[in-house]
PDB file of C-alpha atoms in Angstrom:
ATOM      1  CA  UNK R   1       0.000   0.000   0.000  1.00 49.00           C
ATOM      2  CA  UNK R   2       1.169   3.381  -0.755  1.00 56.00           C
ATOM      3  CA  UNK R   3       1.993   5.062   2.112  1.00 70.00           C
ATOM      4  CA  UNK R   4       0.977   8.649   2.551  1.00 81.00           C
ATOM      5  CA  UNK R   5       2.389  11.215   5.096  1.00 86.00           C
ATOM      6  CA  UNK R   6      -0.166  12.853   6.412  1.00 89.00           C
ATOM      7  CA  UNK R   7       0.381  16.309   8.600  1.00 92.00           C
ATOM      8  CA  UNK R   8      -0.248  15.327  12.230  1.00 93.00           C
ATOM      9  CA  UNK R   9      -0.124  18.098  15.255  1.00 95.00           C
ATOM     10  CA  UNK R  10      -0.688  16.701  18.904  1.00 96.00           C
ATOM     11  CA  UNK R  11      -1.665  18.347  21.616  1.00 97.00           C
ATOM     12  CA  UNK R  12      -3.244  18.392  25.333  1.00 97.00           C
ATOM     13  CA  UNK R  13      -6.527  20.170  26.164  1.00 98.00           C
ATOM     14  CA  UNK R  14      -5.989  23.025  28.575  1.00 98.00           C
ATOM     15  CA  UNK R  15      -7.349  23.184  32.316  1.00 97.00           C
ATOM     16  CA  UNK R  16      -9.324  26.423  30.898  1.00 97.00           C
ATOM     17  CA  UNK R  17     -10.836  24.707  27.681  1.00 98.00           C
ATOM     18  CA  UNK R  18     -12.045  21.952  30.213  1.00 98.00           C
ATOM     19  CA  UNK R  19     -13.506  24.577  32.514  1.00 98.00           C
ATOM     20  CA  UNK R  20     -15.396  26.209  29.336  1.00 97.00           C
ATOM     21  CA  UNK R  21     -17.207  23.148  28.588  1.00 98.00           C
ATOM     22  CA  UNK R  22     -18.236  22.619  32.369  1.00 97.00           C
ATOM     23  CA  UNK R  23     -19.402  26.038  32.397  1.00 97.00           C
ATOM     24  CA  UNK R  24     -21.384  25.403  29.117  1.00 97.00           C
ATOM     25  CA  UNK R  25     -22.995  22.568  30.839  1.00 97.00           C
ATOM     26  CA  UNK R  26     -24.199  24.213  34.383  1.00 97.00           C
ATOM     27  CA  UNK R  27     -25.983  27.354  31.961  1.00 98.00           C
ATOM     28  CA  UNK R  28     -27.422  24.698  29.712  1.00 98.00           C
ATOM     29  CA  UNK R  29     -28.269  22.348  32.422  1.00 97.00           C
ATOM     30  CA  UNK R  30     -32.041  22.213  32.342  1.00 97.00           C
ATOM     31  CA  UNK R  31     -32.287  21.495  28.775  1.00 98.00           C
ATOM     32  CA  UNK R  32     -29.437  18.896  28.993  1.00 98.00           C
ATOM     33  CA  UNK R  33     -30.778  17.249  31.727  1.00 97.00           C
ATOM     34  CA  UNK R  34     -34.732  17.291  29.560  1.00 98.00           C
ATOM     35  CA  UNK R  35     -33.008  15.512  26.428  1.00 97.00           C
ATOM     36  CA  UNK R  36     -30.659  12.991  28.805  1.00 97.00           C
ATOM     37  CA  UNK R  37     -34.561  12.260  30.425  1.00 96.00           C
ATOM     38  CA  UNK R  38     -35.425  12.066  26.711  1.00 96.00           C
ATOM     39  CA  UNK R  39     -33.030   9.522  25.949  1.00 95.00           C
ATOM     40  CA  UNK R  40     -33.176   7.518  28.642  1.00 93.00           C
ATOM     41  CA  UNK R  41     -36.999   6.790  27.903  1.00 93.00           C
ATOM     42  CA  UNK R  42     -36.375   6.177  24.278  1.00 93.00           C
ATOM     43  CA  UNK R  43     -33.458   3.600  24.747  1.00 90.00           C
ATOM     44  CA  UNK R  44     -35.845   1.303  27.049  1.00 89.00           C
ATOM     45  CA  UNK R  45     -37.282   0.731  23.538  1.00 89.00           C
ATOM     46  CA  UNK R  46     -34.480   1.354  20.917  1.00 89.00           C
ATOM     47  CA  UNK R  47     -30.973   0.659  21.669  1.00 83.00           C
ATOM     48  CA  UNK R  48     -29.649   4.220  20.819  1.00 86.00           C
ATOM     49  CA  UNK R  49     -26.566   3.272  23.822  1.00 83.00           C
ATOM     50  CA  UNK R  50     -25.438   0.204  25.993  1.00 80.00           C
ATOM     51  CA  UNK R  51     -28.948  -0.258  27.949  1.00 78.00           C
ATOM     52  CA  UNK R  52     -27.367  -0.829  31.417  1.00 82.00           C
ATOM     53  CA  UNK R  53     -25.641   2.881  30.627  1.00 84.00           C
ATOM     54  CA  UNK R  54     -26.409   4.719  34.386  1.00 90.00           C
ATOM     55  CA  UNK R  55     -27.807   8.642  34.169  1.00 92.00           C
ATOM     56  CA  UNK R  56     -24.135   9.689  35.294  1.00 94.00           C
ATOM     57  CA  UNK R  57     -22.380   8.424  32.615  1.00 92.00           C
ATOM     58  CA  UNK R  58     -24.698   9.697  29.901  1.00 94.00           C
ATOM     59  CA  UNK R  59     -24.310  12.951  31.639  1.00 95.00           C
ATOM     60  CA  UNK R  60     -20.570  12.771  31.111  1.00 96.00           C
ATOM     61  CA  UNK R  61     -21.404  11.254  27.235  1.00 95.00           C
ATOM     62  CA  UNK R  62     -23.152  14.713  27.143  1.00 97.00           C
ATOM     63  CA  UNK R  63     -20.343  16.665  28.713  1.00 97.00           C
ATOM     64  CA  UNK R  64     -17.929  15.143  26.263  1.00 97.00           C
ATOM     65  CA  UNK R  65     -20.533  15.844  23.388  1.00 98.00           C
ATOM     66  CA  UNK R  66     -19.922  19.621  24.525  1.00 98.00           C
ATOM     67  CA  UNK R  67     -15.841  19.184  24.018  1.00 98.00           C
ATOM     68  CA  UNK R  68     -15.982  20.195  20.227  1.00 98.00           C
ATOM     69  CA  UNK R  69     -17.361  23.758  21.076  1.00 97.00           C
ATOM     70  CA  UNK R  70     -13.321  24.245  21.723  1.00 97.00           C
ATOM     71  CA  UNK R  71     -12.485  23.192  18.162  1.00 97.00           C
ATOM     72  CA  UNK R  72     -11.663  26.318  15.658  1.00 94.00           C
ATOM     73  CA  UNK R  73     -13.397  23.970  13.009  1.00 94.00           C
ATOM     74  CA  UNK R  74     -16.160  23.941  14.729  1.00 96.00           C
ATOM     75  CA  UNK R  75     -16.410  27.644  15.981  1.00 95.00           C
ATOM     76  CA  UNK R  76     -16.132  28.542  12.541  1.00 93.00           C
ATOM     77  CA  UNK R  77     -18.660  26.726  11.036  1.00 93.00           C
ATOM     78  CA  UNK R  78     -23.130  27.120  10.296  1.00 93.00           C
ATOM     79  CA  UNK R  79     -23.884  23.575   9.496  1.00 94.00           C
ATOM     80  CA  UNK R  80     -22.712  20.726  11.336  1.00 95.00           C
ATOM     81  CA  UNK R  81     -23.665  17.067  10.205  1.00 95.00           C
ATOM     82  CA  UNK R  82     -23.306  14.760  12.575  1.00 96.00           C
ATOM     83  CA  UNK R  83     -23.208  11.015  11.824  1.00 96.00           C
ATOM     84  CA  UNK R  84     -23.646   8.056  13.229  1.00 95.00           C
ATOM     85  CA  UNK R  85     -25.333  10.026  15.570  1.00 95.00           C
ATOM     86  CA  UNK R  86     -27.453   7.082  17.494  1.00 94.00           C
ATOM     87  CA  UNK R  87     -29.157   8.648  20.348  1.00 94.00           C
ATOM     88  CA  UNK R  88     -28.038  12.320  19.313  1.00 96.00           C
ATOM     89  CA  UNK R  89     -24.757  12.575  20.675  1.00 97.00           C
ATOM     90  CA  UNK R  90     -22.809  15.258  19.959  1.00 97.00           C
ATOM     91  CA  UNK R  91     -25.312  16.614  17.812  1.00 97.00           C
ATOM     92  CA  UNK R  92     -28.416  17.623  20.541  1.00 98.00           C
ATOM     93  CA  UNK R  93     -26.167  18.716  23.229  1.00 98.00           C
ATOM     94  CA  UNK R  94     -24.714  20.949  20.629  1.00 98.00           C
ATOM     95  CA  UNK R  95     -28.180  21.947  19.363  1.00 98.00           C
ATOM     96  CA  UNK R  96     -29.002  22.600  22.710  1.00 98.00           C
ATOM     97  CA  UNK R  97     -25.756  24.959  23.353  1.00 98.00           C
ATOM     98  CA  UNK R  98     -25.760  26.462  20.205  1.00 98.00           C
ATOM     99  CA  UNK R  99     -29.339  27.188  18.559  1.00 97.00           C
ATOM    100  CA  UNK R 100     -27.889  29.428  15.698  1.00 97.00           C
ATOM    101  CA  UNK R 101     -25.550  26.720  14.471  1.00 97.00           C
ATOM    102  CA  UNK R 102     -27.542  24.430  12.415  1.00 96.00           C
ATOM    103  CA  UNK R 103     -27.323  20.256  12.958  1.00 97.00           C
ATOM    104  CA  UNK R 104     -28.256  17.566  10.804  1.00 96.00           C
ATOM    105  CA  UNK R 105     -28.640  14.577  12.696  1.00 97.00           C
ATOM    106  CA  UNK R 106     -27.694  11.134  10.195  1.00 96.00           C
ATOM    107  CA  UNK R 107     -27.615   7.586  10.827  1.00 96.00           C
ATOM    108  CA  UNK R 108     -27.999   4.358   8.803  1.00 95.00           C
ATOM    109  CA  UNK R 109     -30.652   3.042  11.566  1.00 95.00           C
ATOM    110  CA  UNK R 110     -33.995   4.986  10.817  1.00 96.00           C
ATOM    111  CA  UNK R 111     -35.633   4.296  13.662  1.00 96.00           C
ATOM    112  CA  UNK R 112     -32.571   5.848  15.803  1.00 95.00           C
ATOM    113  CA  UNK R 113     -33.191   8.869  13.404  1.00 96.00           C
ATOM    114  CA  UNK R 114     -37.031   9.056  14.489  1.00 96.00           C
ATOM    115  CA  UNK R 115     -36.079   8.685  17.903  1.00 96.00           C
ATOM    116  CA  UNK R 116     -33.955  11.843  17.694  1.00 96.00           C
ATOM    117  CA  UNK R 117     -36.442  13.535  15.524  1.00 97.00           C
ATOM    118  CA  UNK R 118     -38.986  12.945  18.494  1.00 96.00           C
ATOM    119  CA  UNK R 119     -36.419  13.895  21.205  1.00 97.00           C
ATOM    120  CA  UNK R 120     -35.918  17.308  19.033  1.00 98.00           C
ATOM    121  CA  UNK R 121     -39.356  18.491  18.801  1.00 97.00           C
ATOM    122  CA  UNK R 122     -40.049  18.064  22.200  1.00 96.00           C
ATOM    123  CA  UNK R 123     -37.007  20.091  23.113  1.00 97.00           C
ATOM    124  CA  UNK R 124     -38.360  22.334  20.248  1.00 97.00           C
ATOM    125  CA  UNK R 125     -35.242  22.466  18.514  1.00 98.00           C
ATOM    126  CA  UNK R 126     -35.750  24.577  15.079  1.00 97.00           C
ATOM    127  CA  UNK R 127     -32.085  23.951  14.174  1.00 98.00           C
ATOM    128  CA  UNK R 128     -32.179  20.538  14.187  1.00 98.00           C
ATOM    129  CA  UNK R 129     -32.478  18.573  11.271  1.00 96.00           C
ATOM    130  CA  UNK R 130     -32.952  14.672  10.401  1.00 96.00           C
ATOM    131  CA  UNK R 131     -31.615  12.102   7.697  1.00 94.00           C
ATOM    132  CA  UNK R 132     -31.713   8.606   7.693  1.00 95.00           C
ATOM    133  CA  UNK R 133     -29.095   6.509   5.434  1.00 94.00           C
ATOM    134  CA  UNK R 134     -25.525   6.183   4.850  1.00 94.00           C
ATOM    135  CA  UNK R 135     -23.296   9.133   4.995  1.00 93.00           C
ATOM    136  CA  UNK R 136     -21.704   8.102   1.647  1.00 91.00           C
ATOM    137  CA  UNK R 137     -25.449   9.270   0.473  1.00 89.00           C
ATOM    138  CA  UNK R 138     -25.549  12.070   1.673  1.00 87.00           C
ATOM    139  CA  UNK R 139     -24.882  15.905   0.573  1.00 83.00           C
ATOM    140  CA  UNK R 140     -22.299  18.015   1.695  1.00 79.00           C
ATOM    141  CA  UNK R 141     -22.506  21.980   1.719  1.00 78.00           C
ATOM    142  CA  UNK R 142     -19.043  23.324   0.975  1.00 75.00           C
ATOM    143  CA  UNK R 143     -19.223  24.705   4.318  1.00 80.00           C
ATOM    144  CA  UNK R 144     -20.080  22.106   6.083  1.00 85.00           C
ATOM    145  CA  UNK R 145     -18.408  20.622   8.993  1.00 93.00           C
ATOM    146  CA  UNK R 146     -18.731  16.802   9.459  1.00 95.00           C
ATOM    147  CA  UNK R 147     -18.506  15.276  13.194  1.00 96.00           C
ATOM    148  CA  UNK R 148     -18.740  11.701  14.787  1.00 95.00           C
ATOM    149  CA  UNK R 149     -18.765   9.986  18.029  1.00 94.00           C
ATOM    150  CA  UNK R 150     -16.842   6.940  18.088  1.00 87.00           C
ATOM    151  CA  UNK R 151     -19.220   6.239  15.098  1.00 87.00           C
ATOM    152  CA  UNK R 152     -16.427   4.956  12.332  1.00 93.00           C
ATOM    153  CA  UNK R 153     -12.757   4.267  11.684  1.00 93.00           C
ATOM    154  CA  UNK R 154     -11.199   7.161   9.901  1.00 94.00           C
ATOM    155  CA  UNK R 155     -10.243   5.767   7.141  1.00 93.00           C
ATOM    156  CA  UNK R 156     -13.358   4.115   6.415  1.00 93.00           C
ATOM    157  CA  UNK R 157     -14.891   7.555   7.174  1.00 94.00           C
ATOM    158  CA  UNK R 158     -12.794   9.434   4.342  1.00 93.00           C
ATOM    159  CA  UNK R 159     -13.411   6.139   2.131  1.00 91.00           C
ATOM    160  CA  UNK R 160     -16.902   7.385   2.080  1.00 92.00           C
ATOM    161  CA  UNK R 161     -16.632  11.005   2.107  1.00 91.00           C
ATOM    162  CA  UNK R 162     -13.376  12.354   0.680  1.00 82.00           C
ATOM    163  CA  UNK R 163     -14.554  13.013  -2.627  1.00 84.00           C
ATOM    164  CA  UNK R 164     -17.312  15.189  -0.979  1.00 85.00           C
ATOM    165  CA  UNK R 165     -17.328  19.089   0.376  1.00 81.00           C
ATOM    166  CA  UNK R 166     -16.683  19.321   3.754  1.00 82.00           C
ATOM    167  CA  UNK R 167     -14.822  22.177   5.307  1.00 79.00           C
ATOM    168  CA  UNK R 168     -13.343  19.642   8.294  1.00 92.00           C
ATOM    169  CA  UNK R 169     -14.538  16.673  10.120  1.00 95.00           C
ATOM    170  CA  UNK R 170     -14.146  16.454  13.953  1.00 97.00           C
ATOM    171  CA  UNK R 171     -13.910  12.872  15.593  1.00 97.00           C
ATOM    172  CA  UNK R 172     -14.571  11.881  19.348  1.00 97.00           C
ATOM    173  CA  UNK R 173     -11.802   8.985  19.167  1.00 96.00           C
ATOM    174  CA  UNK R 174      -9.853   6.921  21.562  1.00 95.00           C
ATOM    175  CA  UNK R 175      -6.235   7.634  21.310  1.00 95.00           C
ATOM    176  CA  UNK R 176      -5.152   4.570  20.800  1.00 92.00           C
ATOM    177  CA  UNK R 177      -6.892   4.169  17.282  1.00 90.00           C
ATOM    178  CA  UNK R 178      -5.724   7.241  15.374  1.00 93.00           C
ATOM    179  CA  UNK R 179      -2.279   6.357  13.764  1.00 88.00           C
ATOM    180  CA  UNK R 180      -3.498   2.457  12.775  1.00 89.00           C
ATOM    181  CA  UNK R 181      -6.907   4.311  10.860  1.00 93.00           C
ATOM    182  CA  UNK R 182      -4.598   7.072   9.382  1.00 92.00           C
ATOM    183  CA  UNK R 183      -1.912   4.612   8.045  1.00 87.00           C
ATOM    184  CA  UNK R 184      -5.450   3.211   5.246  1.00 79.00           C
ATOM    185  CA  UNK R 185      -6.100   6.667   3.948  1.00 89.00           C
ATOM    186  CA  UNK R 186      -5.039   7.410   0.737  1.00 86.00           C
ATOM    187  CA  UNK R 187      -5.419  11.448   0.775  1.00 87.00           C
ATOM    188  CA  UNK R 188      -3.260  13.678   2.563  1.00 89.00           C
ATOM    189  CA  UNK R 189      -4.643  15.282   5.731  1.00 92.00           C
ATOM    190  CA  UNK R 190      -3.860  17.731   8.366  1.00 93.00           C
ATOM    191  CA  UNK R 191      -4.853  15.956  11.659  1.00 95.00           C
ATOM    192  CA  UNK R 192      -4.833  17.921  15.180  1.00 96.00           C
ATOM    193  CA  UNK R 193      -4.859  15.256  17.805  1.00 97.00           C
ATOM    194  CA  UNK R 194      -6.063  16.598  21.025  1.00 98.00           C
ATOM    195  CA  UNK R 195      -5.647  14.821  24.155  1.00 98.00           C
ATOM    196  CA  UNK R 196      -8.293  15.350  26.705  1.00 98.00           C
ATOM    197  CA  UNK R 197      -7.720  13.374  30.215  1.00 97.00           C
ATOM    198  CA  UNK R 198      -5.580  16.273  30.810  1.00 95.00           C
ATOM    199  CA  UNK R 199      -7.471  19.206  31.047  1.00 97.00           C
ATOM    200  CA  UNK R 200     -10.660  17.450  32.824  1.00 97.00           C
ATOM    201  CA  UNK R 201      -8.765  15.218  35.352  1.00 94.00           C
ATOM    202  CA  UNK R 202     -11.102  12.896  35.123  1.00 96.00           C
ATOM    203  CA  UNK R 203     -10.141   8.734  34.516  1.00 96.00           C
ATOM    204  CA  UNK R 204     -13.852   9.302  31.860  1.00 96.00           C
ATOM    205  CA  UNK R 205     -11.383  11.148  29.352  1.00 97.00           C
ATOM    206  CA  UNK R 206      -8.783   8.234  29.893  1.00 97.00           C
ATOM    207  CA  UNK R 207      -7.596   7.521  26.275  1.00 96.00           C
ATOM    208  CA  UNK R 208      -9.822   9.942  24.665  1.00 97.00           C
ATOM    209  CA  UNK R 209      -9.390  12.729  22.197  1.00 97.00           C
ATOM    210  CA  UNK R 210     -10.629  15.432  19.568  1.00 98.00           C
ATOM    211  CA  UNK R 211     -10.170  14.801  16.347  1.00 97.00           C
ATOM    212  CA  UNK R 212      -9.680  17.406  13.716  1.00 97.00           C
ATOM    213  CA  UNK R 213      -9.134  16.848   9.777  1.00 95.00           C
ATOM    214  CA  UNK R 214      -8.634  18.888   6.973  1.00 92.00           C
ATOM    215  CA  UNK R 215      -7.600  18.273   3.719  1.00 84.00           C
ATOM    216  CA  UNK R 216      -3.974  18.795   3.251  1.00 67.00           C
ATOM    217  CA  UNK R 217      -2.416  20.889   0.512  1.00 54.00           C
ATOM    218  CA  UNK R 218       1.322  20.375  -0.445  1.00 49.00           C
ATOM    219  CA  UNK R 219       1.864  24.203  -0.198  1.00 47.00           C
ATOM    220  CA  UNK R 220       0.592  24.181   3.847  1.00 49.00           C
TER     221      UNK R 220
END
């Protein structure tokens, strides 16, 4: 296999970037705490996560969820598609936080779509949007920004969607899988690797990381 050198920047999340998506939680803690309600109902009759999952852990799920706000990709960008979304995660919490960004919810599983669909209209989210089907389907804005949660292997991610417009993608990843995904994917790509256990101090963020891609152009 041709091997391809991709760009690849590592870094640790800061004590203050951990803080900021705390703080985002406590303002945003009554609507949080409706759709983590919301989900728990619904996945006593879809699997949308592991079914013995306790509140506290989806809470931190939705604390994680909240991580990308830090991302410049992410700051920078309307339209955020997340897929493989499941039970919504990142892409309510982020709904929640952010009303005038605008999220499309997609998954292969429709009834995990109408799940989220429900969960959205009861929260009365107007920037949420819905899709069911594979993300190799689906259309990409020029300006839009593509996110996952431990959804897909990276290079079977960019399999499916390099050839599309996307302005980035942002991955919630464990650590430990980055370099092995990167080594099948034929396009060049700048990759920020973001370790998180060190700014939240927290044995949850053990391992984990943000993910952020962008195509790679020889003169960058």
């Amino acid at each position: 296999m041709f091997h391809v050198e991709h760009n690849i920047q590592r870094t640790s999340l800061s004590i203050s970037d951990a803080a900021h998506v705390r703080n985002l939680y406590y303002k945003n803690e009554q609507p949080l705490e409706q759709y983590l309600s919301k989900l728990l109902w619904w996945n006593r009759k879809i699997n949308l996560v592991s079914r013995d999952v306790s509140r506290e852990t989806l809470r931190k799920h939705i604390e994680h969820s909240l991580v990308l706000s830090v991302s410049e990709l992410f700051k920078n960008t309307q339209k955020i598609m997340d897929s493989g979304t499941g039970g919504g995660l990142p892409g309510l919490p982020l709904a929640i936080v952010f009303p005038a960004k605008q999220i499309i919810l997609n998954d292969i599983v429709a009834k995990k779509i109408m799940a989220c669909k429900h969960i959205a209209n009861v929260l009365k989210l107007s920037n949420v949007s819905t899709c069911a089907g594979s993300v190799e389907k689906m259309e990409f804005d020029s300006d839009a920004l593509l996110t996952s949660k431990h959804a897909f292997k990276i290079n079977d991610l960019i399999g499916m969607v390099g050839k599309k417009a996307w302005t980035g993608i942002i991955l919630l990843k464990g650590i430990d899988e980055i370099e092995n995904e990167l080594e099948g994917v034929s396009m060049k790509l700048g990759v920020h690797i973001i370790e998180l256990e060190s700014g939240f101090k927290d044995p949850f963020y053990s391992g984990k990381a943000l993910v952020e891609i962008k195509r790679k152009v020889d003169n960058e």
